[in-house]
Tab-separated table of C-alpha atoms in Angstrom:
chain	number	residue	atom	x	y	z
L	14	UNK	CA	-12.283	-20.485	-52.772
L	15	UNK	CA	-13.346	-23.338	-50.503
L	16	UNK	CA	-13.985	-22.715	-46.813
L	17	UNK	CA	-13.448	-19.007	-46.728
L	18	UNK	CA	-12.568	-18.154	-43.184
L	19	UNK	CA	-14.638	-15.500	-41.544
L	20	UNK	CA	-12.503	-12.478	-40.709
L	21	UNK	CA	-13.196	-13.119	-37.016
L	22	UNK	CA	-11.439	-16.462	-37.181
L	23	UNK	CA	-8.087	-15.135	-38.300
L	24	UNK	CA	-5.458	-14.492	-35.666
L	25	UNK	CA	-5.871	-10.775	-35.986
L	26	UNK	CA	-9.650	-11.062	-36.059
L	27	UNK	CA	-9.712	-12.967	-32.800
L	28	UNK	CA	-7.827	-10.170	-31.156
L	29	UNK	CA	-10.288	-7.464	-32.180
L	30	UNK	CA	-11.250	-6.774	-28.591
L	31	UNK	CA	-7.619	-6.430	-27.506
L	32	UNK	CA	-6.937	-4.013	-30.357
L	33	UNK	CA	-10.089	-2.007	-29.707
L	34	UNK	CA	-9.389	-1.767	-25.975
L	35	UNK	CA	-5.786	-0.772	-26.654
L	36	UNK	CA	-7.018	2.125	-28.777
L	37	UNK	CA	-9.645	3.213	-26.240
L	38	UNK	CA	-7.295	2.925	-23.255
L	39	UNK	CA	-4.425	4.518	-25.136
L	40	UNK	CA	-6.461	7.555	-26.050
L	41	UNK	CA	-7.884	7.929	-22.552
L	42	UNK	CA	-4.354	7.823	-21.144
L	43	UNK	CA	-3.327	10.491	-23.632
L	44	UNK	CA	-6.219	12.560	-22.286
L	45	UNK	CA	-5.102	12.018	-18.685
L	46	UNK	CA	-1.550	12.997	-19.597
L	47	UNK	CA	-2.754	16.141	-21.361
L	48	UNK	CA	-4.861	17.099	-18.348
L	49	UNK	CA	-2.378	16.288	-15.578
L	50	UNK	CA	0.989	16.648	-17.327
L	51	UNK	CA	1.319	20.426	-16.789
L	52	UNK	CA	0.398	20.044	-13.114
L	53	UNK	CA	3.056	17.346	-12.642
L	54	UNK	CA	5.660	19.522	-14.380
L	55	UNK	CA	4.680	22.396	-12.112
L	56	UNK	CA	5.170	20.191	-9.028
L	57	UNK	CA	8.621	19.224	-10.294
L	58	UNK	CA	9.579	22.832	-10.956
L	59	UNK	CA	8.385	23.870	-7.503
L	60	UNK	CA	10.484	21.136	-5.924
L	61	UNK	CA	13.522	22.196	-7.968
L	62	UNK	CA	13.195	25.806	-6.841
L	63	UNK	CA	12.823	24.686	-3.214
L	64	UNK	CA	15.971	22.577	-3.431
L	65	UNK	CA	18.204	25.155	-5.133
L	66	UNK	CA	19.163	27.003	-1.885
L	67	UNK	CA	19.808	23.699	-0.092
L	68	UNK	CA	22.012	22.381	-2.879
L	69	UNK	CA	24.075	25.576	-2.878
L	70	UNK	CA	24.216	26.518	0.789
L	71	UNK	CA	23.565	23.190	2.506
L	72	UNK	CA	20.545	22.370	4.634
L	73	UNK	CA	21.640	24.273	7.754
L	74	UNK	CA	22.521	27.519	6.039
L	75	UNK	CA	19.410	27.332	3.859
L	76	UNK	CA	17.212	26.889	6.934
L	77	UNK	CA	18.992	29.763	8.639
L	78	UNK	CA	18.387	32.032	5.659
L	79	UNK	CA	14.727	31.031	5.660
L	80	UNK	CA	14.366	31.692	9.385
L	81	UNK	CA	15.716	35.199	8.780
L	82	UNK	CA	12.924	35.530	6.211
L	83	UNK	CA	15.386	36.026	3.384
L	84	UNK	CA	15.476	34.058	0.212
L	85	UNK	CA	17.622	33.605	-2.853
L	86	UNK	CA	16.432	35.037	-6.144
L	87	UNK	CA	16.548	32.210	-8.657
L	88	UNK	CA	16.945	32.918	-12.368
L	89	UNK	CA	16.820	30.063	-14.859
L	90	UNK	CA	19.133	30.101	-17.906
L	91	UNK	CA	19.376	27.663	-20.743
L	92	UNK	CA	22.945	26.793	-21.637
L	93	UNK	CA	23.872	24.775	-24.686
L	94	UNK	CA	27.129	22.880	-24.751
L	95	UNK	CA	28.415	21.374	-27.982
L	96	UNK	CA	30.585	18.351	-27.530
L	97	UNK	CA	31.627	15.822	-30.177
L	98	UNK	CA	29.066	17.201	-32.555
L	99	UNK	CA	26.196	16.788	-30.094
L	100	UNK	CA	24.606	19.792	-28.478
L	101	UNK	CA	23.442	19.247	-24.943
L	102	UNK	CA	21.098	21.666	-23.218
L	103	UNK	CA	21.209	22.362	-19.508
L	104	UNK	CA	18.930	24.391	-17.323
L	105	UNK	CA	21.287	26.372	-15.129
L	106	UNK	CA	19.759	28.261	-12.225
L	107	UNK	CA	21.557	31.291	-10.840
L	108	UNK	CA	20.779	32.015	-7.210
L	109	UNK	CA	21.430	35.525	-5.925
L	110	UNK	CA	21.410	36.854	-2.395
L	111	UNK	CA	19.204	39.837	-1.605
L	112	UNK	CA	22.188	42.195	-2.048
L	113	UNK	CA	22.705	40.994	-5.624
L	114	UNK	CA	25.820	38.865	-5.119
L	115	UNK	CA	25.634	35.430	-6.659
L	116	UNK	CA	25.400	32.637	-4.119
L	117	UNK	CA	25.954	29.873	-6.618
L	118	UNK	CA	24.674	27.872	-9.540
L	119	UNK	CA	22.521	24.821	-9.851
L	120	UNK	CA	22.439	22.721	-12.998
L	121	UNK	CA	19.660	20.308	-13.783
L	122	UNK	CA	20.754	17.258	-15.737
L	123	UNK	CA	19.459	13.804	-16.502
L	124	UNK	CA	20.728	10.538	-17.884
L	125	UNK	CA	20.255	6.798	-17.902
L	126	UNK	CA	20.587	5.015	-14.570
L	127	UNK	CA	20.253	1.294	-13.915
L	128	UNK	CA	16.455	1.106	-14.102
L	129	UNK	CA	15.293	4.339	-15.636
L	130	UNK	CA	16.356	7.922	-16.202
L	131	UNK	CA	17.898	9.697	-13.216
L	132	UNK	CA	17.232	13.423	-12.951
L	133	UNK	CA	19.348	15.447	-10.569
L	134	UNK	CA	20.524	18.882	-9.466
L	135	UNK	CA	24.217	19.722	-9.064
L	136	UNK	CA	25.192	22.838	-7.167
L	137	UNK	CA	28.341	24.877	-7.774
L	138	UNK	CA	29.689	27.901	-5.954
L	139	UNK	CA	29.720	31.372	-7.494
L	140	UNK	CA	32.730	30.908	-9.763
L	141	UNK	CA	32.312	27.225	-10.493
L	142	UNK	CA	35.334	26.256	-8.406
L	143	UNK	CA	33.611	23.888	-6.058
L	144	UNK	CA	30.714	21.465	-6.161
L	145	UNK	CA	28.402	22.434	-3.330
L	146	UNK	CA	25.884	19.610	-3.318
L	147	UNK	CA	23.678	17.144	-5.106
L	148	UNK	CA	19.971	16.427	-5.058
L	149	UNK	CA	18.182	13.578	-6.848
L	150	UNK	CA	14.897	14.798	-8.331
L	151	UNK	CA	13.691	11.649	-9.986
L	152	UNK	CA	14.864	8.040	-10.016
L	153	UNK	CA	13.397	4.562	-10.184
L	154	UNK	CA	16.472	2.597	-9.092
L	155	UNK	CA	16.101	-0.739	-7.290
L	156	UNK	CA	14.534	-0.213	-3.861
L	157	UNK	CA	17.035	-1.096	-1.143
L	158	UNK	CA	20.078	-0.962	-3.432
L	159	UNK	CA	20.232	1.685	-6.151
L	160	UNK	CA	17.755	3.993	-4.515
L	161	UNK	CA	20.306	4.667	-1.782
L	162	UNK	CA	21.554	7.399	-4.109
L	163	UNK	CA	18.861	9.625	-2.603
L	164	UNK	CA	20.164	9.223	0.951
L	165	UNK	CA	21.729	12.236	2.644
L	166	UNK	CA	24.859	10.389	3.722
L	167	UNK	CA	25.701	9.212	0.230
L	168	UNK	CA	24.908	12.533	-1.443
L	169	UNK	CA	27.011	14.378	1.133
L	170	UNK	CA	30.100	12.962	-0.607
L	171	UNK	CA	29.506	15.513	-3.353
L	172	UNK	CA	29.346	18.479	-0.998
L	173	UNK	CA	32.102	21.055	-0.969
L	174	UNK	CA	34.463	19.317	-3.403
L	175	UNK	CA	36.796	20.918	-5.916
L	176	UNK	CA	35.727	20.927	-9.548
L	177	UNK	CA	39.312	20.582	-10.793
L	178	UNK	CA	39.368	16.771	-10.376
L	179	UNK	CA	36.467	14.665	-11.626
L	180	UNK	CA	34.734	12.379	-9.117
L	181	UNK	CA	35.707	8.718	-9.282
L	182	UNK	CA	33.664	5.805	-7.950
L	183	UNK	CA	35.745	3.444	-5.833
L	184	UNK	CA	34.812	0.271	-3.974
L	185	UNK	CA	37.295	0.806	-1.149
L	186	UNK	CA	37.630	4.505	-0.408
L	187	UNK	CA	41.168	5.400	0.613
L	188	UNK	CA	40.395	8.987	1.409
L	189	UNK	CA	41.673	10.226	-1.948
L	190	UNK	CA	40.439	13.468	-3.410
L	191	UNK	CA	36.901	13.390	-4.838
L	192	UNK	CA	36.448	9.672	-4.276
L	193	UNK	CA	32.870	8.431	-4.151
L	194	UNK	CA	32.072	5.269	-2.236
L	195	UNK	CA	30.268	2.816	-4.565
L	196	UNK	CA	26.973	1.593	-3.084
L	197	UNK	CA	27.347	-2.164	-2.656
L	198	UNK	CA	25.107	-3.955	-5.107
L	199	UNK	CA	24.502	-0.770	-7.043
L	200	UNK	CA	27.737	0.150	-8.779
L	201	UNK	CA	25.828	1.043	-11.944
L	202	UNK	CA	23.620	3.535	-10.116
L	203	UNK	CA	26.653	5.044	-8.360
L	204	UNK	CA	28.512	5.317	-11.677
L	205	UNK	CA	25.506	6.839	-13.431
L	206	UNK	CA	25.110	9.611	-10.884
L	207	UNK	CA	28.841	10.315	-10.778
L	208	UNK	CA	29.111	10.497	-14.564
L	209	UNK	CA	26.165	12.870	-14.732
L	210	UNK	CA	27.734	15.113	-12.100
L	211	UNK	CA	31.169	15.034	-13.754
L	212	UNK	CA	29.752	15.844	-17.141
L	213	UNK	CA	27.590	18.697	-15.896
L	214	UNK	CA	30.493	20.148	-13.931
L	215	UNK	CA	33.007	19.946	-16.759
L	216	UNK	CA	30.480	21.353	-19.237
L	217	UNK	CA	29.390	24.221	-17.077
L	218	UNK	CA	32.155	25.283	-14.718
L	219	UNK	CA	33.671	27.684	-17.253
L	220	UNK	CA	30.310	28.891	-18.484
L	221	UNK	CA	29.097	30.371	-15.235
L	222	UNK	CA	31.443	33.325	-15.624
L	223	UNK	CA	29.561	34.486	-18.745
L	224	UNK	CA	26.250	34.435	-16.964
L	225	UNK	CA	27.397	36.084	-13.789
L	226	UNK	CA	25.604	39.230	-12.735
L	227	UNK	CA	27.693	42.355	-12.587
L	228	UNK	CA	29.225	42.685	-9.152
L	229	UNK	CA	27.193	45.012	-6.962
L	230	UNK	CA	28.644	48.485	-6.626
L	231	UNK	CA	31.053	48.826	-3.787
L	232	UNK	CA	31.574	45.094	-3.442
L	233	UNK	CA	35.125	43.717	-3.280
S	13	UNK	CA	-24.431	-19.663	-12.353
S	14	UNK	CA	-26.315	-21.562	-9.732
S	15	UNK	CA	-23.513	-21.979	-7.254
S	16	UNK	CA	-21.735	-18.645	-7.749
S	17	UNK	CA	-21.635	-16.480	-4.600
S	18	UNK	CA	-24.009	-13.516	-4.420
S	19	UNK	CA	-22.965	-9.869	-4.183
S	20	UNK	CA	-23.156	-9.678	-0.398
S	21	UNK	CA	-21.313	-12.974	-0.002
S	22	UNK	CA	-18.565	-11.722	-2.298
S	23	UNK	CA	-18.356	-8.454	-0.377
S	24	UNK	CA	-18.141	-10.064	3.065
S	25	UNK	CA	-15.751	-12.826	1.998
S	26	UNK	CA	-13.161	-10.289	0.885
S	27	UNK	CA	-13.022	-8.555	4.248
S	28	UNK	CA	-12.048	-11.463	6.497
S	29	UNK	CA	-12.806	-15.029	5.417
S	30	UNK	CA	-10.910	-14.543	2.144
S	31	UNK	CA	-8.781	-11.575	3.144
S	32	UNK	CA	-6.291	-11.041	0.294
S	33	UNK	CA	-3.290	-10.701	2.607
S	34	UNK	CA	-4.077	-12.820	5.654
S	35	UNK	CA	-5.953	-15.658	3.937
S	36	UNK	CA	-4.857	-15.706	0.311
S	37	UNK	CA	-1.323	-14.357	0.900
S	38	UNK	CA	-1.581	-12.260	-2.253
S	39	UNK	CA	-0.086	-8.841	-2.920
S	40	UNK	CA	2.688	-9.314	-0.393
S	41	UNK	CA	5.185	-7.095	-2.241
S	42	UNK	CA	3.348	-3.817	-1.527
S	43	UNK	CA	2.267	-5.215	1.832
S	44	UNK	CA	5.871	-5.525	2.918
S	45	UNK	CA	7.172	-2.457	1.140
S	46	UNK	CA	4.800	0.375	2.005
S	47	UNK	CA	3.682	-0.485	5.527
S	48	UNK	CA	6.406	1.427	7.369
S	49	UNK	CA	3.886	4.184	8.046
S	50	UNK	CA	0.137	4.684	8.032
S	51	UNK	CA	0.117	7.380	5.350
S	52	UNK	CA	1.846	5.405	2.588
S	53	UNK	CA	-0.152	2.297	3.555
S	54	UNK	CA	-3.476	4.112	3.234
S	55	UNK	CA	-2.461	5.783	-0.038
S	56	UNK	CA	-1.525	2.372	-1.413
S	57	UNK	CA	-4.783	0.793	-0.196
S	58	UNK	CA	-6.859	3.557	-1.805
S	59	UNK	CA	-4.928	3.287	-5.099
S	60	UNK	CA	-5.409	-0.492	-5.166
S	61	UNK	CA	-9.117	-0.049	-4.374
S	62	UNK	CA	-9.502	2.375	-7.288
S	63	UNK	CA	-7.731	0.059	-9.720
S	64	UNK	CA	-9.535	-3.054	-8.463
S	65	UNK	CA	-13.028	-1.546	-8.665
S	66	UNK	CA	-12.460	-0.071	-12.137
S	67	UNK	CA	-10.773	-3.196	-13.528
S	68	UNK	CA	-13.459	-5.521	-12.132
S	69	UNK	CA	-16.198	-3.304	-13.538
S	70	UNK	CA	-14.697	-3.107	-17.033
S	71	UNK	CA	-13.903	-6.830	-17.178
S	72	UNK	CA	-17.370	-7.738	-15.972
S	73	UNK	CA	-18.985	-5.514	-18.610
S	74	UNK	CA	-17.073	-7.210	-21.424
S	75	UNK	CA	-17.066	-10.721	-19.902
S	76	UNK	CA	-19.192	-12.230	-22.674
S	77	UNK	CA	-16.752	-11.039	-25.336
S	78	UNK	CA	-13.657	-12.512	-23.693
S	79	UNK	CA	-11.883	-15.359	-25.453
S	80	UNK	CA	-10.243	-17.847	-23.084
S	81	UNK	CA	-6.789	-17.586	-24.655
S	82	UNK	CA	-6.817	-13.797	-24.809
S	83	UNK	CA	-8.330	-13.003	-21.428
S	84	UNK	CA	-5.068	-12.464	-19.511
S	85	UNK	CA	-3.888	-9.927	-22.115
S	86	UNK	CA	-7.124	-8.016	-21.669
S	87	UNK	CA	-6.900	-8.150	-17.861
S	88	UNK	CA	-3.366	-6.802	-17.927
S	89	UNK	CA	-4.221	-4.083	-20.432
S	90	UNK	CA	-7.162	-2.907	-18.325
S	91	UNK	CA	-5.245	-3.002	-15.048
S	92	UNK	CA	-2.246	-1.177	-16.535
S	93	UNK	CA	-4.498	1.613	-17.790
S	94	UNK	CA	-6.057	2.285	-14.402
S	95	UNK	CA	-2.716	1.996	-12.614
S	96	UNK	CA	-1.242	4.626	-14.936
S	97	UNK	CA	-4.181	6.918	-14.185
S	98	UNK	CA	-3.700	6.405	-10.425
S	99	UNK	CA	0.039	7.074	-10.785
S	100	UNK	CA	-0.516	10.328	-12.696
S	101	UNK	CA	-3.194	11.563	-10.288
S	102	UNK	CA	-0.879	10.959	-7.333
S	103	UNK	CA	2.003	12.734	-9.067
S	104	UNK	CA	-0.261	15.702	-9.791
S	105	UNK	CA	-2.028	16.083	-6.448
S	106	UNK	CA	0.085	14.225	-3.851
S	107	UNK	CA	3.558	14.813	-5.252
S	108	UNK	CA	5.572	14.045	-2.105
S	109	UNK	CA	3.559	10.887	-1.413
S	110	UNK	CA	4.046	9.776	-4.990
S	111	UNK	CA	7.807	10.178	-4.540
S	112	UNK	CA	7.704	8.231	-1.256
S	113	UNK	CA	5.832	5.337	-2.829
S	114	UNK	CA	8.161	5.483	-5.836
S	115	UNK	CA	7.944	2.378	-8.017
S	116	UNK	CA	5.326	0.639	-5.873
S	117	UNK	CA	2.387	2.425	-7.488
S	118	UNK	CA	3.360	1.342	-11.049
S	119	UNK	CA	3.959	-2.123	-9.585
S	120	UNK	CA	0.240	-2.456	-8.768
S	121	UNK	CA	0.020	-3.678	-12.380
S	122	UNK	CA	1.560	-6.966	-11.308
S	123	UNK	CA	-0.331	-7.152	-8.007
S	124	UNK	CA	-1.905	-10.585	-8.187
S	125	UNK	CA	-4.919	-9.616	-6.061
S	126	UNK	CA	-6.348	-7.686	-8.985
S	127	UNK	CA	-5.711	-10.220	-11.715
S	128	UNK	CA	-7.045	-12.908	-9.358
S	129	UNK	CA	-10.330	-11.035	-8.816
S	130	UNK	CA	-10.716	-10.437	-12.564
S	131	UNK	CA	-10.252	-14.148	-13.185
S	132	UNK	CA	-12.256	-15.535	-10.269
S	133	UNK	CA	-15.146	-13.109	-10.157
S	134	UNK	CA	-15.371	-10.324	-12.744
S	135	UNK	CA	-14.961	-12.514	-15.823
S	136	UNK	CA	-17.847	-14.725	-14.668
S	137	UNK	CA	-20.338	-12.525	-12.835
S	138	UNK	CA	-22.440	-9.406	-13.345
S	139	UNK	CA	-21.031	-5.872	-12.880
S	140	UNK	CA	-22.881	-5.370	-9.589
S	141	UNK	CA	-21.406	-8.532	-8.051
S	142	UNK	CA	-17.971	-7.717	-9.496
S	143	UNK	CA	-17.974	-4.258	-7.902
S	144	UNK	CA	-19.153	-5.652	-4.540
S	145	UNK	CA	-16.378	-8.205	-4.754
S	146	UNK	CA	-13.814	-5.497	-5.548
S	147	UNK	CA	-15.002	-3.358	-2.645
S	148	UNK	CA	-14.859	-6.281	-0.219
S	149	UNK	CA	-11.368	-7.277	-1.322
S	150	UNK	CA	-10.193	-3.642	-1.194
S	151	UNK	CA	-11.478	-3.205	2.348
S	152	UNK	CA	-9.788	-6.465	3.293
S	153	UNK	CA	-6.521	-5.296	1.716
S	154	UNK	CA	-6.831	-1.884	3.381
S	155	UNK	CA	-7.430	-3.466	6.799
S	156	UNK	CA	-4.459	-5.767	6.347
S	157	UNK	CA	-2.134	-2.934	5.280
S	158	UNK	CA	-3.250	-0.593	8.023
S	159	UNK	CA	-2.986	-3.250	10.742
S	160	UNK	CA	0.604	-3.996	9.741
S	161	UNK	CA	1.433	-0.313	9.292
S	162	UNK	CA	-0.064	0.590	12.688
S	163	UNK	CA	2.066	-1.979	14.513
S	164	UNK	CA	5.209	-0.953	12.632
S	165	UNK	CA	4.721	2.784	12.982
S	166	UNK	CA	3.806	2.678	16.678
S	167	UNK	CA	6.692	0.393	17.646
S	168	UNK	CA	9.150	2.007	15.253
S	169	UNK	CA	8.455	5.690	15.907
S	170	UNK	CA	6.305	5.699	19.049
S	171	UNK	CA	3.366	7.358	17.292
S	172	UNK	CA	0.806	7.196	14.546
S	173	UNK	CA	0.409	9.726	11.696
S	174	UNK	CA	3.297	11.580	13.346
S	175	UNK	CA	1.359	12.012	16.622
S	176	UNK	CA	3.261	10.699	19.643
S	177	UNK	CA	1.315	7.903	21.360
S	178	UNK	CA	3.793	6.008	23.477
S	179	UNK	CA	5.644	7.736	26.339
S	180	UNK	CA	8.656	9.731	25.221
S	181	UNK	CA	10.864	7.236	27.050
S	182	UNK	CA	9.959	4.606	24.421
S	183	UNK	CA	13.149	3.599	22.639
S	184	UNK	CA	11.993	3.646	19.015
S	185	UNK	CA	12.510	0.201	17.549
S	186	UNK	CA	13.976	1.443	14.295
S	187	UNK	CA	14.078	-2.100	12.945
S	188	UNK	CA	10.269	-2.057	12.765
S	189	UNK	CA	10.241	0.640	10.075
S	190	UNK	CA	13.069	-1.084	8.191
S	191	UNK	CA	12.415	-4.060	5.878
S	192	UNK	CA	13.006	-6.764	8.556
S	193	UNK	CA	10.207	-5.207	10.631
S	194	UNK	CA	7.816	-5.857	7.756
S	195	UNK	CA	8.571	-9.569	7.726
S	196	UNK	CA	8.455	-9.874	11.523
S	197	UNK	CA	5.129	-8.035	11.798
S	198	UNK	CA	3.504	-9.848	8.884
S	199	UNK	CA	4.597	-13.220	10.285
S	200	UNK	CA	3.317	-12.510	13.778
S	201	UNK	CA	0.005	-11.042	12.598
S	202	UNK	CA	-0.521	-13.970	10.197
S	203	UNK	CA	0.094	-16.377	13.040
S	204	UNK	CA	-2.327	-14.423	15.225
S	205	UNK	CA	-5.065	-14.470	12.559
S	206	UNK	CA	-4.577	-18.224	12.046
S	207	UNK	CA	-4.730	-18.814	15.787
S	208	UNK	CA	-7.959	-16.809	16.029
S	209	UNK	CA	-9.637	-18.688	13.217
S	210	UNK	CA	-8.542	-22.070	14.546
S	211	UNK	CA	-9.932	-21.208	17.947
S	212	UNK	CA	-13.205	-20.180	16.338
S	213	UNK	CA	-13.445	-23.564	14.649
S	214	UNK	CA	-12.703	-25.213	17.981
S	215	UNK	CA	-9.620	-26.931	16.667
S	216	UNK	CA	-6.680	-27.825	18.887
S	217	UNK	CA	-3.935	-25.252	19.089
């Protein structure tokens, strides 16, 4: 064999440093993730639990409850919904007042947005008849366009709406029932959030009855 | 390496004479995006400093092994690793701040200040000089971000770090904390810095 190339002269051989660094960096990142991952999850969970009362009662009522030094008892449930052969799992939080009556339900759901996965909380009232609010937990939509989904004014469109009609995204709102104003330049983000909300609501609105606590004695 | 700058020259150059924002006009995306308040600006400056120092150090240590046609891949790989670490640490210990800064922390990967320093300094000089260079550039970047953020936060909200500084009668110029305020402030401060340095040279204005 004439002119046998040294292994360091092949394409792969020349890249030995890149490959070695990729392995070293990759494993150190795995270490960082293992060390910090649980802490990050804990931060997310804490934020979720803080937002549950606001999503159900609205900011004002939640603040009022807090100022009276009362709080909602939040119980997480895992609900599986089978649709078209696919089983989807939701975390559904039940929030109870101090007297044991259910204040409402908050479902955590996630799905693809324009840039990355959007993770959000949808609130429903005690019998799943109305959507009470929306909170965006995690999103990486385009700054200035898609990330307007986190703004109070836009999210307020999902507050106190009936669950009997799905939300529809429209470019020119005509005041119809459950119409959501599309964010200009970010129709995909608006659609993504609306679809997530609609799906969570239609999957879960009939399920809340099964998970309801027994009515407190003497109530009703 | 006869005519390469020394460690102290590298350090001092980064602060003002070669300030990454005001002189080299690099890294303007985070400069414009996160300077609507002092807190995000300082968090960004510290994150960039961490990434810049670590990347310069690593690149300088392996500079004799770099192949010209593969060096950019290695720079990017190194920078991306440290940016991911910074991103995770922020999400774990400064969760709200990490949500405020959103995509701008991951975007440090494409911040040209860092790749520029790896190319200009770290891939040619010793680790000590590379770290001095990184520190100088980071201080320069931090000063630039905080000067812009200070102007925007004071004019936009009447205070700094949430502490009221201007009289309560100050009508908050909301535009200063919105994106246009970033362009206006950067433009005016750039002009001011140019005017200062021209005056120092004794040139006509």
